[in-house]
Tab-separated table of C-alpha atoms in Angstrom:
chain	number	residue	atom	x	y	z
A	18	MET	CA	-35.439	-72.752	-17.624
A	19	LEU	CA	-37.006	-73.130	-13.908
A	20	ILE	CA	-33.491	-71.872	-12.514
A	21	GLY	CA	-33.486	-69.178	-15.085
A	22	LEU	CA	-36.923	-67.676	-13.936
A	23	VAL	CA	-36.177	-68.452	-9.989
A	24	ARG	CA	-33.047	-66.404	-10.760
A	25	ASP	CA	-34.808	-63.322	-12.618
A	26	SER	CA	-37.249	-63.292	-9.754
A	27	VAL	CA	-34.604	-63.183	-7.129
A	28	MET	CA	-32.803	-60.308	-8.730
A	29	GLN	CA	-36.022	-58.113	-9.023
A	30	CYS	CA	-36.347	-54.625	-6.932
A	31	PHE	CA	-38.925	-54.366	-4.483
A	32	CYS	CA	-41.343	-52.215	-6.709
A	33	HIS	CA	-41.302	-55.197	-9.180
A	34	SER	CA	-40.772	-52.580	-12.332
A	35	CYS	CA	-37.039	-52.648	-12.563
A	36	ARG	CA	-34.439	-55.805	-12.874
A	37	ALA	CA	-30.805	-55.615	-11.978
A	38	PRO	CA	-28.446	-56.811	-14.498
A	39	VAL	CA	-27.390	-60.483	-14.092
A	40	LEU	CA	-23.512	-61.193	-14.390
A	41	PRO	CA	-22.782	-63.649	-17.053
A	42	ALA	CA	-21.140	-67.099	-15.921
A	43	VAL	CA	-17.512	-67.810	-16.336
A	44	HIS	CA	-16.838	-70.953	-18.609
A	45	ARG	CA	-13.968	-73.047	-17.923
A	46	ARG	CA	-12.729	-72.865	-21.529
A	47	GLY	CA	-12.565	-68.935	-20.747
A	48	ALA	CA	-10.352	-68.930	-18.022
A	49	PRO	CA	-6.916	-67.466	-18.360
A	50	VAL	CA	-4.209	-69.612	-19.084
A	51	LYS	CA	-1.366	-69.527	-16.314
A	52	LYS	CA	2.226	-69.120	-17.340
A	53	PRO	CA	4.415	-72.091	-16.385
A	54	VAL	CA	6.877	-70.864	-13.734
A	55	GLY	CA	10.713	-71.969	-14.009
A	56	LYS	CA	12.423	-72.937	-17.176
A	57	PRO	CA	10.350	-74.716	-20.022
A	58	ARG	CA	11.052	-78.381	-20.443
A	59	THR	CA	12.103	-78.528	-24.183
A	60	LYS	CA	13.746	-81.620	-25.581
A	61	GLN	CA	17.315	-80.999	-26.291
A	62	PRO	CA	19.149	-82.386	-29.323
A	63	LYS	CA	21.206	-85.638	-28.606
A	64	LYS	CA	24.919	-85.250	-28.591
A	65	VAL	CA	26.650	-86.840	-31.531
A	66	LYS	CA	29.959	-88.806	-30.763
A	67	PHE	CA	32.892	-88.121	-32.956
A	68	ILE	CA	35.908	-90.224	-32.965
A	69	THR	CA	39.341	-88.576	-33.865
A	70	THR	CA	41.028	-90.656	-36.317
A	71	GLU	CA	44.100	-88.688	-37.519
A	72	ILE	CA	45.968	-85.488	-35.958
A	73	ARG	CA	48.405	-83.692	-38.550
A	74	CYS	CA	51.220	-81.088	-37.446
A	75	GLN	CA	52.511	-78.554	-40.054
A	76	GLU	CA	54.875	-75.662	-39.373
A	77	MET	CA	52.885	-72.650	-41.252
A	78	SER	CA	55.594	-69.810	-40.247
A	79	LYS	CA	58.773	-69.556	-38.414
A	80	GLY	CA	58.231	-70.440	-34.917
A	81	GLY	CA	54.543	-71.355	-35.390
A	82	LEU	CA	52.782	-74.416	-35.786
A	83	ALA	CA	49.271	-75.776	-36.951
A	84	TYR	CA	47.735	-78.660	-35.995
A	85	GLU	CA	44.603	-80.478	-38.185
A	86	VAL	CA	42.420	-82.742	-36.617
A	87	ILE	CA	40.573	-85.085	-39.082
A	88	LEU	CA	37.230	-86.600	-37.502
A	89	ALA	CA	35.460	-89.647	-38.522
A	90	GLU	CA	31.807	-89.764	-39.504
A	91	PRO	CA	29.351	-89.509	-36.517
A	92	VAL	CA	27.726	-92.729	-35.097
A	93	GLY	CA	24.313	-92.984	-34.360
A	94	VAL	CA	23.022	-94.355	-31.101
A	95	PRO	CA	19.677	-95.948	-31.251
A	96	VAL	CA	16.901	-94.477	-29.227
A	97	PRO	CA	14.877	-96.858	-27.081
A	98	ARG	CA	10.924	-96.795	-27.969
A	99	ARG	CA	8.211	-96.800	-25.544
A	100	ALA	CA	5.979	-99.750	-25.401
A	101	ASP	CA	2.554	-99.039	-26.673
A	102	SER	CA	-0.303	-99.124	-23.530
A	103	PRO	CA	-3.284	-101.625	-24.219
A	104	GLU	CA	-6.380	-99.908	-25.067
A	105	LYS	CA	-9.271	-100.571	-22.732
A	106	THR	CA	-13.024	-100.720	-24.120
A	107	PRO	CA	-15.603	-99.467	-21.716
A	108	SER	CA	-18.448	-101.888	-21.218
A	109	VAL	CA	-22.105	-100.903	-21.574
A	110	GLU	CA	-22.644	-101.125	-17.792
A	111	GLU	CA	-19.940	-98.977	-16.909
A	112	ILE	CA	-21.110	-96.669	-19.130
A	113	GLN	CA	-24.714	-96.770	-17.660
A	114	GLU	CA	-23.447	-96.309	-14.145
A	115	LYS	CA	-21.343	-93.122	-14.886
A	116	LEU	CA	-24.722	-91.826	-16.372
A	117	LYS	CA	-26.551	-92.685	-13.274
A	118	ALA	CA	-23.562	-91.061	-11.232
A	119	ALA	CA	-23.824	-88.218	-13.583
A	120	GLU	CA	-27.589	-87.768	-13.212
A	121	GLU	CA	-27.743	-88.058	-9.398
A	122	ARG	CA	-24.999	-85.536	-9.195
A	123	ARG	CA	-27.242	-83.387	-11.294
A	124	ARG	CA	-30.367	-83.609	-9.228
A	125	ASN	CA	-28.455	-83.185	-6.217
A	126	LEU	CA	-27.108	-80.081	-7.296
A	127	GLU	CA	-30.385	-78.956	-8.412
A	128	ALA	CA	-32.123	-79.676	-5.223
A	129	SER	CA	-29.209	-77.665	-3.303
A	130	LYS	CA	-29.609	-74.583	-5.765
A	131	MET	CA	-33.410	-74.753	-5.015
A	132	ALA	CA	-33.115	-75.237	-1.555
A	133	VAL	CA	-31.051	-71.678	-1.290
A	134	ILE	CA	-33.276	-70.240	-3.619
A	135	ALA	CA	-36.374	-71.137	-1.438
A	136	GLN	CA	-34.341	-69.846	1.633
A	137	LYS	CA	-33.367	-66.514	-0.035
A	138	MET	CA	-37.130	-66.383	-1.053
A	139	ALA	CA	-38.490	-66.518	2.333
A	140	LYS	CA	-35.958	-64.038	3.538
A	141	ILE	CA	-37.234	-61.981	0.487
A	142	GLU	CA	-40.957	-62.236	1.823
A	143	GLU	CA	-40.356	-61.608	5.598
A	144	ALA	CA	-38.111	-58.644	4.790
A	145	SER	CA	-40.861	-57.471	2.475
A	146	LYS	CA	-43.636	-58.208	5.186
A	147	ILE	CA	-41.209	-56.126	7.789
A	148	ARG	CA	-40.711	-53.311	5.146
A	149	SER	CA	-44.639	-53.108	4.569
A	150	GLU	CA	-45.282	-53.227	8.456
A	151	GLN	CA	-42.745	-50.146	8.690
A	152	THR	CA	-44.173	-48.121	6.083
A	153	ASN	CA	-47.787	-48.655	7.473
A	154	SER	CA	-46.815	-47.660	10.867
A	155	PHE	CA	-44.735	-44.730	9.321
A	156	ILE	CA	-48.047	-43.759	7.643
A	157	SER	CA	-50.228	-43.687	10.614
A	158	ALA	CA	-47.491	-41.984	12.789
A	159	THR	CA	-46.901	-39.472	10.058
A	160	LYS	CA	-50.819	-38.848	9.616
A	161	GLU	CA	-51.392	-38.672	13.174
A	162	ALA	CA	-48.628	-35.967	13.401
A	163	LEU	CA	-50.082	-34.396	10.687
A	164	ASP	CA	-53.547	-34.125	12.251
A	165	ALA	CA	-52.466	-33.089	15.463
A	166	LYS	CA	-50.165	-30.279	13.517
A	167	MET	CA	-53.230	-29.173	11.497
A	168	ASP	CA	-55.364	-28.980	14.601
A	169	SER	CA	-53.026	-26.992	16.655
A	170	HIS	CA	-52.259	-24.741	13.518
A	171	GLU	CA	-56.066	-23.874	13.280
A	172	GLU	CA	-56.126	-23.197	17.292
A	173	LYS	CA	-53.342	-21.071	16.833
A	174	ARG	CA	-54.724	-19.093	13.686
A	175	GLU	CA	-58.039	-18.681	15.115
A	176	ALA	CA	-56.445	-17.260	18.387
A	177	TYR	CA	-54.087	-14.983	16.281
A	178	ILE	CA	-57.229	-13.553	14.359
A	179	ASN	CA	-59.133	-12.910	17.667
A	180	GLU	CA	-56.116	-11.144	18.937
A	181	LEU	CA	-55.946	-8.910	15.792
A	182	ARG	CA	-59.401	-8.317	16.115
A	183	ALA	CA	-59.084	-6.994	19.830
A	184	ARG	CA	-56.313	-4.983	18.872
A	185	LEU	CA	-58.072	-3.418	15.885
A	186	LYS	CA	-60.908	-2.561	18.252
A	187	ASP	CA	-58.535	-1.073	20.769
A	188	HIS	CA	-56.745	0.889	17.795
A	189	LEU	CA	-59.998	2.480	16.434
A	190	GLU	CA	-61.426	3.500	19.832
A	191	GLY	CA	-57.664	5.168	20.465
A	192	VAL	CA	-58.173	6.714	17.160
A	193	GLU	CA	-61.658	8.178	17.809
A	194	LYS	CA	-60.519	9.582	21.073
A	195	THR	CA	-57.578	11.219	19.637
A	196	ARG	CA	-59.558	12.760	16.985
A	197	LEU	CA	-62.010	14.247	19.594
A	198	THR	CA	-59.232	15.465	21.708
A	199	LEU	CA	-57.475	16.899	18.614
A	200	GLU	CA	-61.003	18.841	17.685
A	201	GLN	CA	-61.116	20.011	20.958
A	202	GLN	CA	-57.496	21.370	20.995
A	203	THR	CA	-58.232	23.241	17.705
A	204	SER	CA	-60.953	24.991	18.678
A	205	GLU	CA	-59.041	25.922	21.561
A	206	VAL	CA	-56.196	27.149	19.744
A	207	TYR	CA	-58.573	28.809	17.228
A	208	LYS	CA	-60.026	30.909	20.304
A	209	ALA	CA	-56.534	31.622	21.535
A	210	ILE	CA	-55.484	32.851	18.159
A	211	GLU	CA	-58.317	35.114	17.932
A	212	ASP	CA	-57.810	36.455	21.410
A	213	LYS	CA	-54.047	37.262	20.693
A	214	MET	CA	-54.689	38.850	17.371
A	215	THR	CA	-57.042	41.217	19.158
A	216	THR	CA	-54.614	41.842	21.764
A	217	ALA	CA	-51.951	42.098	19.309
A	218	ALA	CA	-53.632	44.903	17.022
A	219	ASP	CA	-54.123	47.048	20.387
A	220	LYS	CA	-50.331	46.605	21.000
A	221	ARG	CA	-49.796	47.440	17.235
A	222	ASP	CA	-51.409	50.711	17.701
A	223	GLU	CA	-49.505	51.562	20.934
A	224	ASN	CA	-46.289	50.408	19.678
A	225	ILE	CA	-46.867	52.799	16.536
A	226	LYS	CA	-47.783	55.581	18.601
A	227	LYS	CA	-44.362	55.186	20.558
A	228	MET	CA	-42.123	54.735	17.451
A	229	LEU	CA	-43.543	58.182	16.356
A	230	GLU	CA	-42.836	60.020	19.591
A	231	ARG	CA	-39.465	58.458	19.254
A	232	LEU	CA	-38.958	59.847	16.063
A	233	ARG	CA	-39.904	63.189	16.716
A	234	GLU	CA	-37.297	63.415	19.840
A	235	HIS	CA	-34.571	61.724	17.395
A	236	GLU	CA	-35.160	64.494	14.632
A	237	GLU	CA	-34.724	67.038	17.362
A	238	GLN	CA	-31.802	65.477	18.627
A	239	VAL	CA	-30.145	65.252	15.048
A	240	ARG	CA	-30.906	69.053	14.828
A	241	LYS	CA	-29.133	69.834	17.900
A	242	VAL	CA	-25.996	67.647	16.786
A	243	ARG	CA	-25.819	69.132	13.078
A	244	ALA	CA	-25.880	72.713	15.114
A	245	GLY	CA	-22.956	71.451	17.030
A	246	ASN	CA	-21.045	70.141	14.382
A	247	GLN	CA	-21.314	73.241	12.421
A	248	GLU	CA	-19.638	75.300	15.192
A	249	ARG	CA	-16.889	72.361	15.635
A	250	PHE	CA	-16.248	72.641	12.032
A	251	GLN	CA	-15.748	76.216	11.970
A	252	GLN	CA	-13.476	75.926	14.949
A	253	LEU	CA	-11.566	73.308	13.371
A	254	GLU	CA	-11.169	75.304	10.186
A	255	SER	CA	-9.760	78.386	12.351
A	256	ALA	CA	-7.357	76.112	13.780
A	257	ILE	CA	-6.477	74.264	11.054
A	258	GLN	CA	-5.751	78.151	9.147
A	259	ASP	CA	-3.500	78.871	12.537
A	260	LYS	CA	-1.473	75.634	11.986
A	261	LEU	CA	-0.771	76.288	8.222
A	262	GLN	CA	0.221	79.586	8.724
A	263	GLN	CA	2.480	78.438	11.372
A	264	ALA	CA	4.101	75.790	9.297
A	265	ALA	CA	4.528	78.421	6.657
A	266	ASP	CA	6.426	80.586	8.874
A	267	ARG	CA	8.562	77.765	10.268
A	268	ARG	CA	9.302	76.534	6.707
A	269	LEU	CA	10.715	80.053	5.762
A	270	GLN	CA	12.846	79.941	9.135
A	271	LEU	CA	14.046	76.360	8.256
A	272	GLU	CA	15.102	77.545	4.396
A	273	ALA	CA	16.870	80.766	6.109
A	274	GLU	CA	18.990	78.165	8.415
A	275	GLN	CA	19.916	75.937	5.434
A	276	LYS	CA	21.342	78.871	3.492
A	277	GLU	CA	23.181	79.957	6.322
A	278	LYS	CA	24.528	76.368	6.863
A	279	LEU	CA	25.208	76.289	3.339
A	280	ARG	CA	27.480	79.514	3.304
A	281	ASN	CA	29.242	77.883	6.290
A	282	HIS	CA	29.541	74.795	4.452
A	283	ASN	CA	31.406	76.523	1.221
A	284	ASN	CA	34.070	78.084	3.822
A	285	LYS	CA	34.932	74.657	5.450
A	286	PRO	CA	36.713	73.173	2.061
A	287	ALA	CA	39.623	75.879	2.596
A	288	GLU	CA	39.868	75.087	6.272
A	289	VAL	CA	39.732	71.134	5.527
A	290	ARG	CA	42.617	71.618	3.010
A	291	SER	CA	44.572	73.590	5.367
A	292	VAL	CA	44.049	70.888	7.921
A	293	LEU	CA	44.716	67.760	5.669
A	294	SER	CA	48.005	69.558	4.622
A	295	ALA	CA	49.071	69.953	7.973
A	296	LYS	CA	48.368	66.368	8.502
A	297	VAL	CA	50.216	65.190	5.384
A	298	GLU	CA	53.372	67.175	6.366
A	299	GLU	CA	53.163	65.785	10.094
A	300	ILE	CA	52.739	62.518	8.540
A	301	THR	CA	55.691	62.748	6.158
A	302	LYS	CA	57.779	64.222	9.350
A	303	ASP	CA	57.143	61.021	11.239
A	304	ILE	CA	57.799	58.828	8.285
A	305	GLU	CA	61.062	60.778	7.836
A	306	THR	CA	62.048	60.279	11.477
A	307	LYS	CA	61.027	56.954	11.196
A	308	LEU	CA	62.961	56.256	7.853
A	309	THR	CA	66.187	57.817	9.465
A	310	ALA	CA	65.938	55.738	12.780
A	311	ALA	CA	65.224	52.665	10.733
A	312	GLU	CA	68.364	53.336	8.434
A	313	LEU	CA	70.465	53.788	11.619
A	314	ASN	CA	69.167	50.704	13.084
A	315	ARG	CA	69.596	49.021	9.776
A	316	GLU	CA	73.389	50.335	9.674
A	317	ARG	CA	73.838	49.055	13.308
A	318	GLU	CA	72.596	45.889	12.409
A	319	MET	CA	74.804	45.836	9.090
A	320	GLN	CA	77.772	46.614	11.101
A	321	ARG	CA	77.062	44.011	13.471
A	322	LYS	CA	76.374	41.442	10.587
A	323	LEU	CA	79.688	42.522	9.010
A	324	ASP	CA	81.684	42.055	12.136
A	325	PHE	CA	80.272	38.395	12.347
A	326	VAL	CA	80.722	37.600	8.659
A	327	LYS	CA	84.185	39.014	8.790
A	328	LYS	CA	84.702	36.408	11.408
A	329	GLU	CA	83.092	33.764	9.793
A	330	GLY	CA	83.889	34.568	6.363
A	331	CYS	CA	82.185	34.916	3.235
A	332	ILE	CA	81.975	38.911	3.335
A	333	GLU	CA	81.326	40.054	-0.090
A	334	THR	CA	78.494	37.913	-0.788
A	335	LYS	CA	76.779	38.949	2.332
A	336	LEU	CA	77.574	42.332	1.814
A	337	THR	CA	75.861	42.611	-1.542
A	338	ALA	CA	72.666	40.833	-0.634
A	339	ALA	CA	72.381	43.153	2.791
A	340	GLU	CA	72.800	46.277	0.316
A	341	LEU	CA	70.210	44.613	-1.862
A	342	ASN	CA	67.698	44.040	1.040
A	343	ARG	CA	68.351	47.576	2.181
A	344	GLU	CA	67.552	49.201	-1.278
A	345	ARG	CA	64.335	46.989	-1.454
A	346	GLU	CA	63.059	48.459	1.923
A	347	MET	CA	64.144	51.963	1.133
A	348	GLN	CA	61.757	51.592	-2.287
A	349	ARG	CA	59.060	49.804	-0.457
A	350	LYS	CA	59.152	52.651	2.354
A	351	LEU	CA	58.876	55.573	-0.577
A	352	ASP	CA	56.266	53.990	-2.332
A	353	PHE	CA	54.267	53.645	0.811
A	354	VAL	CA	54.678	57.471	1.257
A	355	LYS	CA	53.748	58.251	-2.566
A	356	LYS	CA	50.738	56.226	-1.966
A	357	GLU	CA	49.783	58.059	1.438
A	358	GLU	CA	50.145	61.515	-0.470
A	359	ARG	CA	48.212	60.299	-3.320
A	360	ARG	CA	45.434	59.238	-0.976
A	361	ALA	CA	45.315	62.579	0.714
A	362	GLU	CA	45.135	64.644	-2.661
A	363	MET	CA	42.352	62.374	-3.688
A	364	VAL	CA	40.631	62.973	-0.355
A	365	ARG	CA	40.893	66.612	-1.090
A	366	GLN	CA	39.702	66.635	-4.583
A	367	ASN	CA	36.721	64.278	-3.507
A	368	LYS	CA	35.578	66.775	-0.724
A	369	SER	CA	35.938	70.004	-2.848
A	370	ALA	CA	34.029	68.630	-5.725
A	371	ARG	CA	31.131	67.646	-3.135
A	372	ALA	CA	31.216	71.039	-1.823
A	373	GLU	CA	31.020	72.493	-5.314
A	374	SER	CA	28.142	70.084	-6.403
A	375	GLU	CA	25.981	70.637	-3.199
A	376	ALA	CA	26.448	74.443	-3.270
A	377	PRO	CA	24.341	75.298	-6.374
A	378	THR	CA	21.533	72.762	-5.411
A	379	ASN	CA	20.926	74.403	-2.088
């Protein structure tokens, strides 16, 4: 019980209001059982000796033998028995000595535990004293620091308030000065405005008189300009009438010239037709001369080729081919001549139709 009280007092906190949990003691019987290392030592059954009594051999199949072994009954070997140990009966003196030794061991254990507990209690008391001293010193130091800080704060506050009062006083004095100067300036401005108003009225009257004089001069100038413009308008109208008359005369002259040109143009188609017919005749003559010359050249070439073919052979086939080529060339040239004649005729017809269509419109 005493040990429990000491243990509870040691495990308490410094505030003496809470308790730390006490760990339960581990009992010897509750210790974990270790598994044996290695193979377990178990008793093996003893071997039984068999003695063979007879062996039989028998042929069961072709080329095969079967043996039959007949054993006798097992013979048991007697197990040696361990001798019993003699029982010892302890005496009363031995029991008392053992009890005394156990009591001494218990007392020694309790004394050692109490010494350890006393040492721990001394350490705890010393730690509590040191802690109380530190807390007291900390409290005194913090109190002194707070007092000094409060004093400095009070001094600073008073200095700040005095400074604000001085600033307010200076500000009020400045405001008063500015108010007086503003009043003086406003009075001066009012006087200047009144003076300017009087001078402006005088100037306005003078300007009005000048403007009226300028308006009269402007009206006179407008009358003069209107008179000059009327004269100019009359001159322009007369000039326009003259130009219109000239334009009418010019138009009549141009119409007469156009009619004369149309008469001459109506006579031109006959001349053009005669010229075109002459040109067509010349073209046909040139084509005929060219055809005759080409025919002569072709005949010469044919003769030369015939001579060459006669030398080489295959005369008939080449002659027929040459004749066919000549006929094709002649037909092509005749088609070209007919085409040129048609084209000339179409040109003549177009020109005559154009002349006939332009004559009545003009």
